[in-house]
Short mmCIF file of C-alpha atoms in Angstrom, two decimals:
data_model
loop_
_atom_site.label_atom_id
_atom_site.label_comp_id
_atom_site.label_asym_id
_atom_site.label_seq_id
_atom_site.Cartn_x
_atom_site.Cartn_y
_atom_site.Cartn_z
CA UNK X 1137 260.25 78.87 112.72
CA UNK X 1138 260.68 82.66 112.46
CA UNK X 1139 264.46 82.54 112.27
CA UNK X 1140 264.63 84.40 108.95
CA UNK X 1141 262.37 87.19 110.16
CA UNK X 1142 264.50 87.63 113.27
CA UNK X 1143 267.72 87.75 111.25
CA UNK X 1144 266.17 90.42 109.05
CA UNK X 1145 265.05 92.76 111.85
CA UNK X 1146 268.39 92.46 113.64
CA UNK X 1147 270.33 93.15 110.44
CA UNK X 1148 268.39 96.39 109.89
CA UNK X 1149 268.75 97.75 113.45
CA UNK X 1150 271.74 100.08 113.58
CA UNK X 1151 271.22 100.83 117.29
CA UNK X 1152 272.32 97.41 118.52
CA UNK X 1153 275.43 97.79 120.66
CA UNK X 1154 275.75 94.19 121.81
CA UNK X 1155 274.19 91.11 120.22
CA UNK X 1156 274.27 87.93 122.30
CA UNK X 1157 273.07 84.49 121.23
CA UNK X 1158 272.49 81.65 123.68
CA UNK X 1159 274.55 78.73 122.43
CA UNK X 1160 272.59 75.53 121.92
CA UNK X 1161 271.91 72.97 119.19
CA UNK X 1162 269.52 75.42 117.51
CA UNK X 1163 271.85 78.39 117.29
CA UNK X 1164 274.52 77.29 114.75
CA UNK X 1165 272.55 77.99 111.55
CA UNK X 1166 271.10 81.18 113.02
CA UNK X 1167 274.57 82.53 113.86
CA UNK X 1168 275.75 81.71 110.33
CA UNK X 1169 272.87 83.75 108.92
CA UNK X 1170 273.69 86.67 111.21
CA UNK X 1171 277.32 86.63 110.09
CA UNK X 1172 276.24 86.53 106.44
CA UNK X 1173 274.56 89.89 107.17
CA UNK X 1174 277.84 91.26 108.59
CA UNK X 1175 276.63 91.04 112.18
CA UNK X 1176 279.03 89.90 114.88
CA UNK X 1177 277.08 88.07 117.58
CA UNK X 1178 278.70 87.04 120.84
CA UNK X 1179 277.83 83.37 121.36
CA UNK X 1180 277.95 82.04 124.92
CA UNK X 1181 276.46 79.21 126.89
CA UNK X 1182 273.61 80.27 129.16
CA UNK X 1183 275.68 79.98 132.34
CA UNK X 1184 278.19 82.56 131.00
CA UNK X 1185 275.73 84.70 129.09
CA UNK X 1186 274.14 86.37 132.08
CA UNK X 1187 277.46 87.55 133.49
CA UNK X 1188 278.46 88.85 130.04
CA UNK X 1189 275.23 90.81 129.63
CA UNK X 1190 275.55 92.27 133.11
CA UNK X 1191 279.15 93.28 132.43
CA UNK X 1192 278.25 94.97 129.14
CA UNK X 1193 275.59 97.07 130.87
CA UNK X 1194 277.42 97.71 134.11
CA UNK X 1195 277.28 101.24 135.54
CA UNK X 1196 280.37 103.05 136.88
CA UNK X 1197 281.32 102.36 140.53
CA UNK X 1198 279.54 104.42 143.20
CA UNK X 1199 282.73 106.36 143.94
CA UNK X 1200 282.90 107.69 140.41
CA UNK X 1201 279.20 108.53 140.45
CA UNK X 1202 279.59 110.58 143.66
CA UNK X 1203 282.61 112.39 142.25
CA UNK X 1204 280.75 113.35 139.06
CA UNK X 1205 277.70 114.44 141.06
CA UNK X 1206 279.70 116.86 143.19
CA UNK X 1207 281.03 118.87 140.22
CA UNK X 1208 278.30 120.55 138.10
CA UNK X 1209 280.15 120.38 134.77
CA UNK X 1210 281.14 116.75 135.29
CA UNK X 1211 277.61 115.93 136.45
CA UNK X 1212 276.22 117.26 133.17
CA UNK X 1213 278.72 115.15 131.25
CA UNK X 1214 277.91 112.10 133.38
CA UNK X 1215 274.16 112.55 132.92
CA UNK X 1216 274.61 112.88 129.14
CA UNK X 1217 276.74 109.73 129.02
CA UNK X 1218 274.25 107.89 131.20
CA UNK X 1219 271.38 108.85 128.89
CA UNK X 1220 273.42 107.66 125.93
CA UNK X 1221 274.19 104.36 127.64
CA UNK X 1222 270.49 103.78 128.25
CA UNK X 1223 270.01 104.04 124.50
CA UNK X 1224 272.73 101.47 123.81
CA UNK X 1225 270.72 98.41 122.92
CA UNK X 1226 271.73 94.94 124.01
CA UNK X 1227 269.82 92.14 122.32
CA UNK X 1228 269.85 88.57 123.62
CA UNK X 1229 268.47 85.83 121.38
CA UNK X 1230 267.43 82.46 122.79
CA UNK X 1231 266.23 80.07 120.07
CA UNK X 1232 263.94 77.16 120.90
CA UNK X 1233 263.59 73.97 118.88
CA UNK X 1234 261.35 74.09 115.81
CA UNK X 1235 259.87 70.63 116.53
CA UNK X 1236 258.31 71.83 119.78
CA UNK X 1237 255.21 72.57 117.69
CA UNK X 1238 254.41 68.85 117.65
CA UNK X 1239 253.22 69.15 121.26
CA UNK X 1240 251.48 72.47 121.95
CA UNK X 1241 251.36 72.02 125.73
CA UNK X 1242 255.09 71.29 125.84
CA UNK X 1243 255.77 74.20 123.48
CA UNK X 1244 253.96 76.65 125.73
CA UNK X 1245 255.71 75.28 128.82
CA UNK X 1246 259.12 75.76 127.18
CA UNK X 1247 258.23 79.27 126.00
CA UNK X 1248 257.27 80.28 129.53
CA UNK X 1249 260.23 78.63 131.27
CA UNK X 1250 262.72 80.23 128.88
CA UNK X 1251 261.01 83.63 129.10
CA UNK X 1252 261.13 83.38 132.89
CA UNK X 1253 264.87 82.71 132.78
CA UNK X 1254 265.52 85.53 130.29
CA UNK X 1255 263.47 88.00 132.34
CA UNK X 1256 266.22 87.93 135.00
CA UNK X 1257 268.54 89.92 132.70
CA UNK X 1258 266.07 91.72 130.45
CA UNK X 1259 264.27 95.07 130.37
CA UNK X 1260 261.72 93.54 128.00
CA UNK X 1261 261.07 90.35 126.02
CA UNK X 1262 259.64 90.06 122.51
CA UNK X 1263 258.30 86.57 121.84
CA UNK X 1264 258.77 85.53 118.21
CA UNK X 1265 255.76 83.22 118.29
CA UNK X 1266 252.15 83.42 117.28
CA UNK X 1267 249.34 82.37 119.61
CA UNK X 1268 250.54 78.77 119.37
CA UNK X 1269 253.32 79.68 121.80
CA UNK X 1270 251.07 81.02 124.57
CA UNK X 1271 247.41 80.42 123.69
CA UNK X 1272 246.41 79.14 127.12
CA UNK X 1273 245.18 81.79 129.56
CA UNK X 1274 247.37 80.33 132.29
CA UNK X 1275 250.56 80.81 130.26
CA UNK X 1276 249.52 84.34 129.26
CA UNK X 1277 248.88 85.24 132.90
CA UNK X 1278 252.23 83.74 133.95
CA UNK X 1279 254.06 85.74 131.26
CA UNK X 1280 252.50 88.99 132.46
CA UNK X 1281 253.81 88.32 135.97
CA UNK X 1282 257.46 88.14 134.91
CA UNK X 1283 260.04 90.69 136.11
CA UNK X 1284 259.95 92.61 132.81
CA UNK X 1285 257.27 93.43 130.21
CA UNK X 1286 256.55 90.84 127.53
CA UNK X 1287 255.67 91.88 123.99
CA UNK X 1288 253.98 89.91 121.22
CA UNK X 1289 254.02 89.91 117.43
CA UNK X 1290 251.04 91.97 116.22
CA UNK X 1291 249.65 92.88 112.82
CA UNK X 1292 248.58 96.30 111.54
CA UNK X 1293 245.26 95.97 113.41
CA UNK X 1294 247.27 95.39 116.63
CA UNK X 1295 245.97 91.82 116.87
CA UNK X 1296 248.34 89.16 118.13
CA UNK X 1297 249.14 87.03 115.09
CA UNK X 1298 247.75 83.51 114.95
CA UNK X 1299 250.95 81.72 113.97
CA UNK X 1300 254.14 81.87 111.89
CA UNK X 1301 252.14 81.80 108.65
CA UNK X 1302 250.26 84.92 109.70
CA UNK X 1303 253.61 86.60 110.38
CA UNK X 1304 254.98 85.61 106.98
CA UNK X 1305 251.87 86.80 105.12
CA UNK X 1306 251.48 90.09 106.98
CA UNK X 1307 248.72 89.54 109.53
CA UNK X 1308 245.57 87.66 110.45
CA UNK X 1309 243.30 89.39 107.92
CA UNK X 1310 245.63 88.60 105.02
CA UNK X 1311 245.93 85.05 106.32
CA UNK X 1312 242.13 84.64 106.18
CA UNK X 1313 241.96 86.10 102.67
CA UNK X 1314 244.70 83.74 101.51
CA UNK X 1315 242.80 80.75 102.89
CA UNK X 1316 239.78 81.75 100.83
CA UNK X 1317 241.85 81.49 97.65
CA UNK X 1318 241.78 77.73 98.08
CA UNK X 1319 237.99 77.58 97.54
CA UNK X 1320 237.62 75.05 100.33
CA UNK X 1321 240.57 72.88 99.36
CA UNK X 1322 243.01 71.97 102.10
CA UNK X 1323 246.32 73.81 101.99
CA UNK X 1324 249.82 73.79 103.43
CA UNK X 1325 251.69 77.09 103.80
CA UNK X 1326 255.40 76.97 103.04
CA UNK X 1327 258.24 79.28 104.10
CA UNK X 1328 261.97 78.46 103.85
CA UNK X 1329 262.13 77.50 107.54
CA UNK X 1330 259.03 75.32 107.24
CA UNK X 1331 260.74 73.35 104.48
CA UNK X 1332 264.27 73.60 105.88
CA UNK X 1333 264.39 69.96 106.98
CA UNK X 1334 264.57 69.06 103.28
CA UNK X 1335 267.93 70.88 103.08
CA UNK X 1336 269.66 68.73 105.63
CA UNK X 1337 268.81 65.08 105.20
CA UNK X 1338 266.98 62.42 103.20
CA UNK X 1339 263.50 63.76 103.85
CA UNK X 1340 261.72 60.46 103.29
CA UNK X 1341 263.70 58.88 106.13
CA UNK X 1342 262.60 61.44 108.70
CA UNK X 1343 259.80 61.34 111.25
CA UNK X 1344 258.55 64.63 109.79
CA UNK X 1345 257.95 62.91 106.46
CA UNK X 1346 256.03 60.05 108.09
CA UNK X 1347 253.84 62.50 109.98
CA UNK X 1348 253.25 64.61 106.85
CA UNK X 1349 252.43 61.50 104.83
CA UNK X 1350 249.70 60.53 107.28
CA UNK X 1351 248.36 64.06 107.39
CA UNK X 1352 248.48 64.73 103.66
CA UNK X 1353 247.19 61.37 102.50
CA UNK X 1354 243.75 62.96 102.61
CA UNK X 1355 243.07 64.12 99.06
CA UNK X 1356 241.49 67.35 100.29
CA UNK X 1357 245.00 68.67 100.97
CA UNK X 1358 245.92 69.55 97.42
CA UNK X 1359 247.41 73.06 97.63
CA UNK X 1360 250.82 74.35 98.65
CA UNK X 1361 250.82 78.09 99.24
CA UNK X 1362 254.43 79.11 98.66
CA UNK X 1363 255.07 82.35 100.55
CA UNK X 1364 257.68 84.26 98.57
CA UNK X 1365 259.70 87.06 100.08
CA UNK X 1366 262.74 88.59 98.40
CA UNK X 1367 264.37 88.97 101.81
CA UNK X 1368 264.49 85.21 102.38
CA UNK X 1369 268.08 84.03 101.86
CA UNK X 1370 267.45 80.28 101.49
CA UNK X 1371 268.55 79.42 97.94
CA UNK X 1372 266.95 75.97 98.26
CA UNK X 1373 263.44 77.25 98.96
CA UNK X 1374 262.16 77.07 95.38
CA UNK X 1375 263.59 73.59 94.86
CA UNK X 1376 262.25 72.35 98.20
CA UNK X 1377 258.77 73.68 97.50
CA UNK X 1378 258.73 72.02 94.08
CA UNK X 1379 259.92 68.68 95.47
CA UNK X 1380 257.44 68.79 98.36
CA UNK X 1381 254.55 69.55 96.01
CA UNK X 1382 255.55 66.71 93.71
CA UNK X 1383 255.97 64.31 96.61
CA UNK X 1384 252.46 64.91 97.92
CA UNK X 1385 250.75 65.67 94.58
CA UNK X 1386 249.98 69.28 95.44
CA UNK X 1387 249.45 72.35 93.30
CA UNK X 1388 251.73 75.30 94.09
CA UNK X 1389 250.12 78.71 94.50
CA UNK X 1390 252.64 81.54 94.79
CA UNK X 1391 251.78 84.33 97.22
CA UNK X 1392 253.71 87.36 98.45
CA UNK X 1393 255.19 87.53 101.92
CA UNK X 1394 256.40 90.45 104.01
CA UNK X 1395 258.60 91.28 106.99
CA UNK X 1396 256.22 93.99 108.22
CA UNK X 1397 254.79 92.12 111.22
CA UNK X 1398 258.24 91.18 112.52
CA UNK X 1399 259.76 94.61 111.83
CA UNK X 1400 256.91 96.70 113.26
CA UNK X 1401 256.52 94.53 116.36
CA UNK X 1402 260.26 94.71 117.04
CA UNK X 1403 260.36 98.51 116.68
CA UNK X 1404 257.30 98.98 118.89
CA UNK X 1405 258.71 96.72 121.60
CA UNK X 1406 262.07 98.49 121.50
CA UNK X 1407 260.44 101.93 121.65
CA UNK X 1408 258.31 100.90 124.63
CA UNK X 1409 261.36 99.57 126.49
CA UNK X 1410 263.26 102.82 125.87
CA UNK X 1411 260.32 104.84 127.20
CA UNK X 1412 260.12 102.72 130.37
CA UNK X 1413 263.86 103.05 131.00
CA UNK X 1414 263.86 106.81 130.48
CA UNK X 1415 260.86 107.26 132.73
#
């Protein structure tokens, strides 16, 4: 659901040395978006990915290390190169299915199992989910016991964001204020990824439409908050929002979005990982 935010933060990070994407049915569109931003991800199946990541970060053989250590000038050069290598960032992206949100327990199980697998090759993991991805105390405890630190998306008040809408709007406080604009009327919050299913198929024939129809048949749901962000690259977003609002007889309220939560959380996680490695 936060695919666009992730593409944005990766496209603005000039320190990335290697960018790997786990190949699965969810990765094709994501990789296309990365390439549209002139990024060159290495796409591999999970069974090959771990060997590729290890190879990209491999240290020189012990024999070379001993040789450098025995000669002061070479040791200084080796230490400088080693410090530089520690600052060479390798990012591995593992996308999970968007429809996991239909079953929160299953969603949280998949988040943990995938994080556990990724922790085997990672110095740190940033989860691009709100609390929906790990709200249970058991899952949170399990995540903290992994082999590397786990970081979460946080707003300016350092609170873990509630969900993807909070990320898109800029934090929990802004989310609450936006809700109040509805004056008690039920609302749906739309981002390009939230409406992306309308790009790909006859929406009325999908299970998502049937579920939405049941949910939105209640007349109290009469507002569609359209979260606009100039950094979104989906040219169909405006059309999709208009069609969705017409379909369910909803009034569109335009509101501004931001990439601040995604960007700041990514930078803070990366900085913390660098500090741990250098220590």
